[in-house]
Amino acid sequence: VGQEVQGKVVGIHHTGYAFVDIGLKEDAVLEFQEMMDGFPMKGVPVKRNQMVTVRILEHNKDGRVYVTRRSGDIARPPRLSRKDENKDFTALRRVPDEDFVEADIVNMKSFGVFVNVKPPKMFGGGAPVLAMLPKSEFSAGFARDAIRGGTVKVRMTGLNEKGELQVTMKEF
């Protein structure tokens, strides 16, 4: 972990992660959020057959190797598994639409950022609720500094077509 290696992008998945051949039995995974510092507003910033310099971010118990092209610290919070996602937004029902609340960035995809919205204690608190922050709802300058594990202020805007909570960083 932390070692810098050279690799070749051998595949790109439509959801925005790439497979990188770094000389191991299995290709390493370069997630969208690890492709560059900040949020890649112009889409996937690597191309198939591109040579890249990456650092080993994680080697998990299943043998999967994750890599990063980001600069700085490689410490990241644990990945949120599907079974740990809380989509029950009833804990947020009393929060006024104009109120901003804290949320932790848990994942980034080409279309936006998934955040865990923290229900304020003054409204009853509760478990964080997974929400989508579309890139069209980012505040100015957010894309430059976005990182998994970072904290942002968001407000609820409603539900998307899948019934999932959507949020914005913008004022009314």
mmCIF file of C-alpha atoms in Angstrom:
data_model
loop_
_atom_site.group_PDB
_atom_site.id
_atom_site.type_symbol
_atom_site.label_atom_id
_atom_site.label_comp_id
_atom_site.label_asym_id
_atom_site.label_seq_id
_atom_site.Cartn_x
_atom_site.Cartn_y
_atom_site.Cartn_z
ATOM 1 C CA VAL A 1 0.000 0.000 0.000
ATOM 2 C CA GLY A 2 1.343 3.414 -1.013
ATOM 3 C CA GLN A 3 3.773 2.018 -3.606
ATOM 4 C CA GLU A 4 3.919 3.923 -6.907
ATOM 5 C CA VAL A 5 3.724 1.686 -9.989
ATOM 6 C CA GLN A 6 3.294 2.033 -13.742
ATOM 7 C CA GLY A 7 0.354 0.419 -15.464
ATOM 8 C CA LYS A 8 -1.688 0.287 -18.635
ATOM 9 C CA VAL A 9 -5.425 1.020 -18.757
ATOM 10 C CA VAL A 10 -6.854 -2.173 -20.259
ATOM 11 C CA GLY A 11 -10.560 -1.474 -19.862
ATOM 12 C CA ILE A 12 -13.069 1.181 -18.880
ATOM 13 C CA HIS A 13 -16.473 0.304 -17.434
ATOM 14 C CA HIS A 14 -19.472 2.427 -18.438
ATOM 15 C CA THR A 15 -20.077 3.484 -14.814
ATOM 16 C CA GLY A 16 -16.688 5.171 -14.724
ATOM 17 C CA TYR A 17 -14.035 2.893 -13.348
ATOM 18 C CA ALA A 18 -11.030 1.525 -15.171
ATOM 19 C CA PHE A 19 -9.016 -1.669 -15.033
ATOM 20 C CA VAL A 20 -5.260 -1.171 -14.934
ATOM 21 C CA ASP A 21 -2.672 -3.859 -15.669
ATOM 22 C CA ILE A 22 0.053 -3.309 -13.085
ATOM 23 C CA GLY A 23 1.641 -6.726 -13.546
ATOM 24 C CA LEU A 24 -0.411 -8.713 -11.052
ATOM 25 C CA LYS A 25 -2.585 -11.771 -11.743
ATOM 26 C CA GLU A 26 -5.729 -9.597 -11.585
ATOM 27 C CA ASP A 27 -6.034 -6.100 -13.016
ATOM 28 C CA ALA A 28 -6.198 -3.281 -10.462
ATOM 29 C CA VAL A 29 -9.316 -1.126 -10.153
ATOM 30 C CA LEU A 30 -9.031 2.628 -10.685
ATOM 31 C CA GLU A 31 -12.312 4.066 -9.445
ATOM 32 C CA PHE A 32 -13.722 7.279 -10.936
ATOM 33 C CA GLN A 33 -13.088 9.165 -7.686
ATOM 34 C CA GLU A 34 -9.422 8.134 -7.766
ATOM 35 C CA MET A 35 -8.646 9.129 -11.375
ATOM 36 C CA MET A 36 -7.494 12.657 -10.527
ATOM 37 C CA ASP A 37 -7.497 15.246 -7.753
ATOM 38 C CA GLY A 38 -11.026 16.613 -7.344
ATOM 39 C CA PHE A 39 -14.074 15.577 -9.384
ATOM 40 C CA PRO A 40 -13.501 14.838 -13.110
ATOM 41 C CA MET A 41 -16.165 17.208 -14.525
ATOM 42 C CA LYS A 42 -15.358 16.306 -18.141
ATOM 43 C CA GLY A 43 -15.874 12.570 -17.676
ATOM 44 C CA VAL A 44 -13.391 9.731 -17.413
ATOM 45 C CA PRO A 45 -9.912 11.305 -17.664
ATOM 46 C CA VAL A 46 -8.118 8.121 -18.756
ATOM 47 C CA LYS A 47 -8.273 6.241 -22.047
ATOM 48 C CA ARG A 48 -7.912 2.594 -22.961
ATOM 49 C CA ASN A 49 -4.230 1.656 -23.619
ATOM 50 C CA GLN A 50 -2.998 4.770 -21.783
ATOM 51 C CA MET A 51 0.055 4.294 -19.591
ATOM 52 C CA VAL A 52 -0.559 5.663 -16.094
ATOM 53 C CA THR A 53 1.339 6.130 -12.869
ATOM 54 C CA VAL A 54 -0.734 4.977 -9.899
ATOM 55 C CA ARG A 55 -0.272 4.296 -6.203
ATOM 56 C CA ILE A 56 -1.576 1.196 -4.465
ATOM 57 C CA LEU A 57 -4.512 2.352 -2.349
ATOM 58 C CA GLU A 58 -5.835 -0.935 -1.013
ATOM 59 C CA HIS A 59 -5.394 -4.674 -1.345
ATOM 60 C CA ASN A 60 -8.579 -6.162 0.115
ATOM 61 C CA LYS A 61 -9.287 -9.604 1.560
ATOM 62 C CA ASP A 62 -10.837 -10.748 -1.750
ATOM 63 C CA GLY A 63 -7.553 -10.091 -3.538
ATOM 64 C CA ARG A 64 -8.844 -6.968 -5.326
ATOM 65 C CA VAL A 65 -6.273 -4.194 -5.678
ATOM 66 C CA TYR A 66 -7.455 -0.582 -5.794
ATOM 67 C CA VAL A 67 -5.194 2.188 -7.099
ATOM 68 C CA THR A 68 -5.231 5.976 -7.194
ATOM 69 C CA ARG A 69 -3.853 8.765 -9.370
ATOM 70 C CA ARG A 70 -4.607 11.379 -6.697
ATOM 71 C CA SER A 71 -1.838 13.239 -4.946
ATOM 72 C CA GLY A 72 -1.574 13.480 -1.171
ATOM 73 C CA ASP A 73 -2.636 11.134 1.592
ATOM 74 C CA ILE A 74 -3.911 7.692 0.596
ATOM 75 C CA ALA A 75 -6.003 7.195 3.748
ATOM 76 C CA ARG A 76 -9.661 6.718 2.803
ATOM 77 C CA PRO A 77 -12.749 5.784 4.800
ATOM 78 C CA PRO A 78 -14.108 2.267 4.235
ATOM 79 C CA ARG A 79 -16.221 1.781 1.120
ATOM 80 C CA LEU A 80 -19.975 1.772 1.758
ATOM 81 C CA SER A 81 -21.371 -1.643 0.885
ATOM 82 C CA ARG A 82 -24.859 -2.069 -0.565
ATOM 83 C CA LYS A 83 -26.063 -3.705 2.652
ATOM 84 C CA ASP A 84 -24.969 -0.609 4.624
ATOM 85 C CA GLU A 85 -26.856 1.882 2.436
ATOM 86 C CA ASN A 86 -29.745 3.605 4.204
ATOM 87 C CA LYS A 87 -32.256 5.012 1.709
ATOM 88 C CA ASP A 88 -35.019 5.567 4.280
ATOM 89 C CA PHE A 89 -35.217 9.358 4.296
ATOM 90 C CA THR A 90 -37.982 9.612 6.950
ATOM 91 C CA ALA A 91 -35.359 10.839 9.476
ATOM 92 C CA LEU A 92 -35.012 13.940 7.259
ATOM 93 C CA ARG A 93 -38.736 14.627 6.758
ATOM 94 C CA ARG A 94 -38.866 17.477 9.304
ATOM 95 C CA VAL A 95 -35.807 19.293 7.955
ATOM 96 C CA PRO A 96 -37.013 22.409 6.068
ATOM 97 C CA ASP A 97 -36.127 22.476 2.350
ATOM 98 C CA GLU A 98 -34.043 25.616 2.795
ATOM 99 C CA ASP A 99 -31.878 24.166 5.595
ATOM 100 C CA PHE A 100 -28.405 22.913 4.764
ATOM 101 C CA VAL A 101 -27.199 19.792 6.581
ATOM 102 C CA GLU A 102 -23.865 17.974 6.722
ATOM 103 C CA ALA A 103 -23.169 15.027 4.457
ATOM 104 C CA ASP A 104 -20.145 12.784 3.929
ATOM 105 C CA ILE A 105 -18.986 11.935 0.403
ATOM 106 C CA VAL A 106 -19.095 8.140 0.059
ATOM 107 C CA ASN A 107 -18.680 7.610 -3.692
ATOM 108 C CA MET A 108 -18.245 9.476 -6.975
ATOM 109 C CA LYS A 109 -19.550 8.526 -10.395
ATOM 110 C CA SER A 110 -19.366 10.417 -13.684
ATOM 111 C CA PHE A 111 -22.872 11.856 -13.132
ATOM 112 C CA GLY A 112 -22.419 13.030 -9.535
ATOM 113 C CA VAL A 113 -21.536 12.229 -5.955
ATOM 114 C CA PHE A 114 -23.223 9.917 -3.471
ATOM 115 C CA VAL A 115 -23.385 11.387 0.020
ATOM 116 C CA ASN A 116 -24.554 10.163 3.407
ATOM 117 C CA VAL A 117 -26.775 12.949 4.765
ATOM 118 C CA LYS A 118 -26.620 13.279 8.556
ATOM 119 C CA PRO A 119 -30.082 13.931 10.060
ATOM 120 C CA PRO A 120 -29.680 16.855 12.492
ATOM 121 C CA LYS A 121 -30.159 16.052 16.183
ATOM 122 C CA MET A 122 -32.561 19.008 16.525
ATOM 123 C CA PHE A 123 -34.908 17.127 14.155
ATOM 124 C CA GLY A 124 -34.538 13.761 15.875
ATOM 125 C CA GLY A 125 -31.204 12.583 14.445
ATOM 126 C CA GLY A 126 -30.888 9.062 13.112
ATOM 127 C CA ALA A 127 -28.756 7.034 10.744
ATOM 128 C CA PRO A 128 -27.175 8.843 7.771
ATOM 129 C CA VAL A 129 -29.269 8.661 4.586
ATOM 130 C CA LEU A 130 -27.742 7.950 1.172
ATOM 131 C CA ALA A 131 -28.500 10.649 -1.400
ATOM 132 C CA MET A 132 -27.387 11.645 -4.895
ATOM 133 C CA LEU A 133 -25.730 15.012 -5.488
ATOM 134 C CA PRO A 134 -25.819 15.462 -9.294
ATOM 135 C CA LYS A 135 -22.836 17.330 -10.730
ATOM 136 C CA SER A 136 -25.243 20.018 -11.985
ATOM 137 C CA GLU A 137 -25.947 20.779 -8.291
ATOM 138 C CA PHE A 138 -22.325 21.260 -7.189
ATOM 139 C CA SER A 139 -21.396 24.611 -5.663
ATOM 140 C CA ALA A 140 -18.696 26.701 -7.326
ATOM 141 C CA GLY A 141 -15.247 25.277 -6.588
ATOM 142 C CA PHE A 142 -16.496 21.975 -5.143
ATOM 143 C CA ALA A 143 -15.239 19.856 -8.069
ATOM 144 C CA ARG A 144 -11.667 21.017 -7.453
ATOM 145 C CA ASP A 145 -11.585 19.680 -3.862
ATOM 146 C CA ALA A 146 -14.004 16.721 -3.887
ATOM 147 C CA ILE A 147 -12.725 13.517 -2.289
ATOM 148 C CA ARG A 148 -14.324 10.393 -0.821
ATOM 149 C CA GLY A 149 -14.551 10.981 2.917
ATOM 150 C CA GLY A 150 -14.916 14.741 2.558
ATOM 151 C CA THR A 151 -17.797 16.616 4.196
ATOM 152 C CA VAL A 152 -20.183 18.949 2.374
ATOM 153 C CA LYS A 153 -23.287 21.008 3.185
ATOM 154 C CA VAL A 154 -26.389 20.038 1.191
ATOM 155 C CA ARG A 155 -30.127 20.585 1.217
ATOM 156 C CA MET A 156 -32.841 18.231 0.037
ATOM 157 C CA THR A 157 -34.486 18.872 -3.330
ATOM 158 C CA GLY A 158 -36.775 15.838 -3.621
ATOM 159 C CA LEU A 159 -36.769 12.358 -5.063
ATOM 160 C CA ASN A 160 -35.499 11.232 -8.452
ATOM 161 C CA GLU A 161 -37.355 8.883 -10.816
ATOM 162 C CA LYS A 162 -36.054 5.892 -8.812
ATOM 163 C CA GLY A 163 -37.463 7.265 -5.544
ATOM 164 C CA GLU A 164 -33.990 8.120 -4.225
ATOM 165 C CA LEU A 165 -33.236 11.265 -2.279
ATOM 166 C CA GLN A 166 -31.568 14.040 -4.295
ATOM 167 C CA VAL A 167 -29.686 16.972 -2.809
ATOM 168 C CA THR A 168 -28.041 20.198 -3.920
ATOM 169 C CA MET A 169 -25.240 22.435 -2.694
ATOM 170 C CA LYS A 170 -26.938 25.498 -4.210
ATOM 171 C CA GLU A 171 -29.143 28.128 -2.602
ATOM 172 C CA PHE A 172 -32.736 28.574 -3.775
#
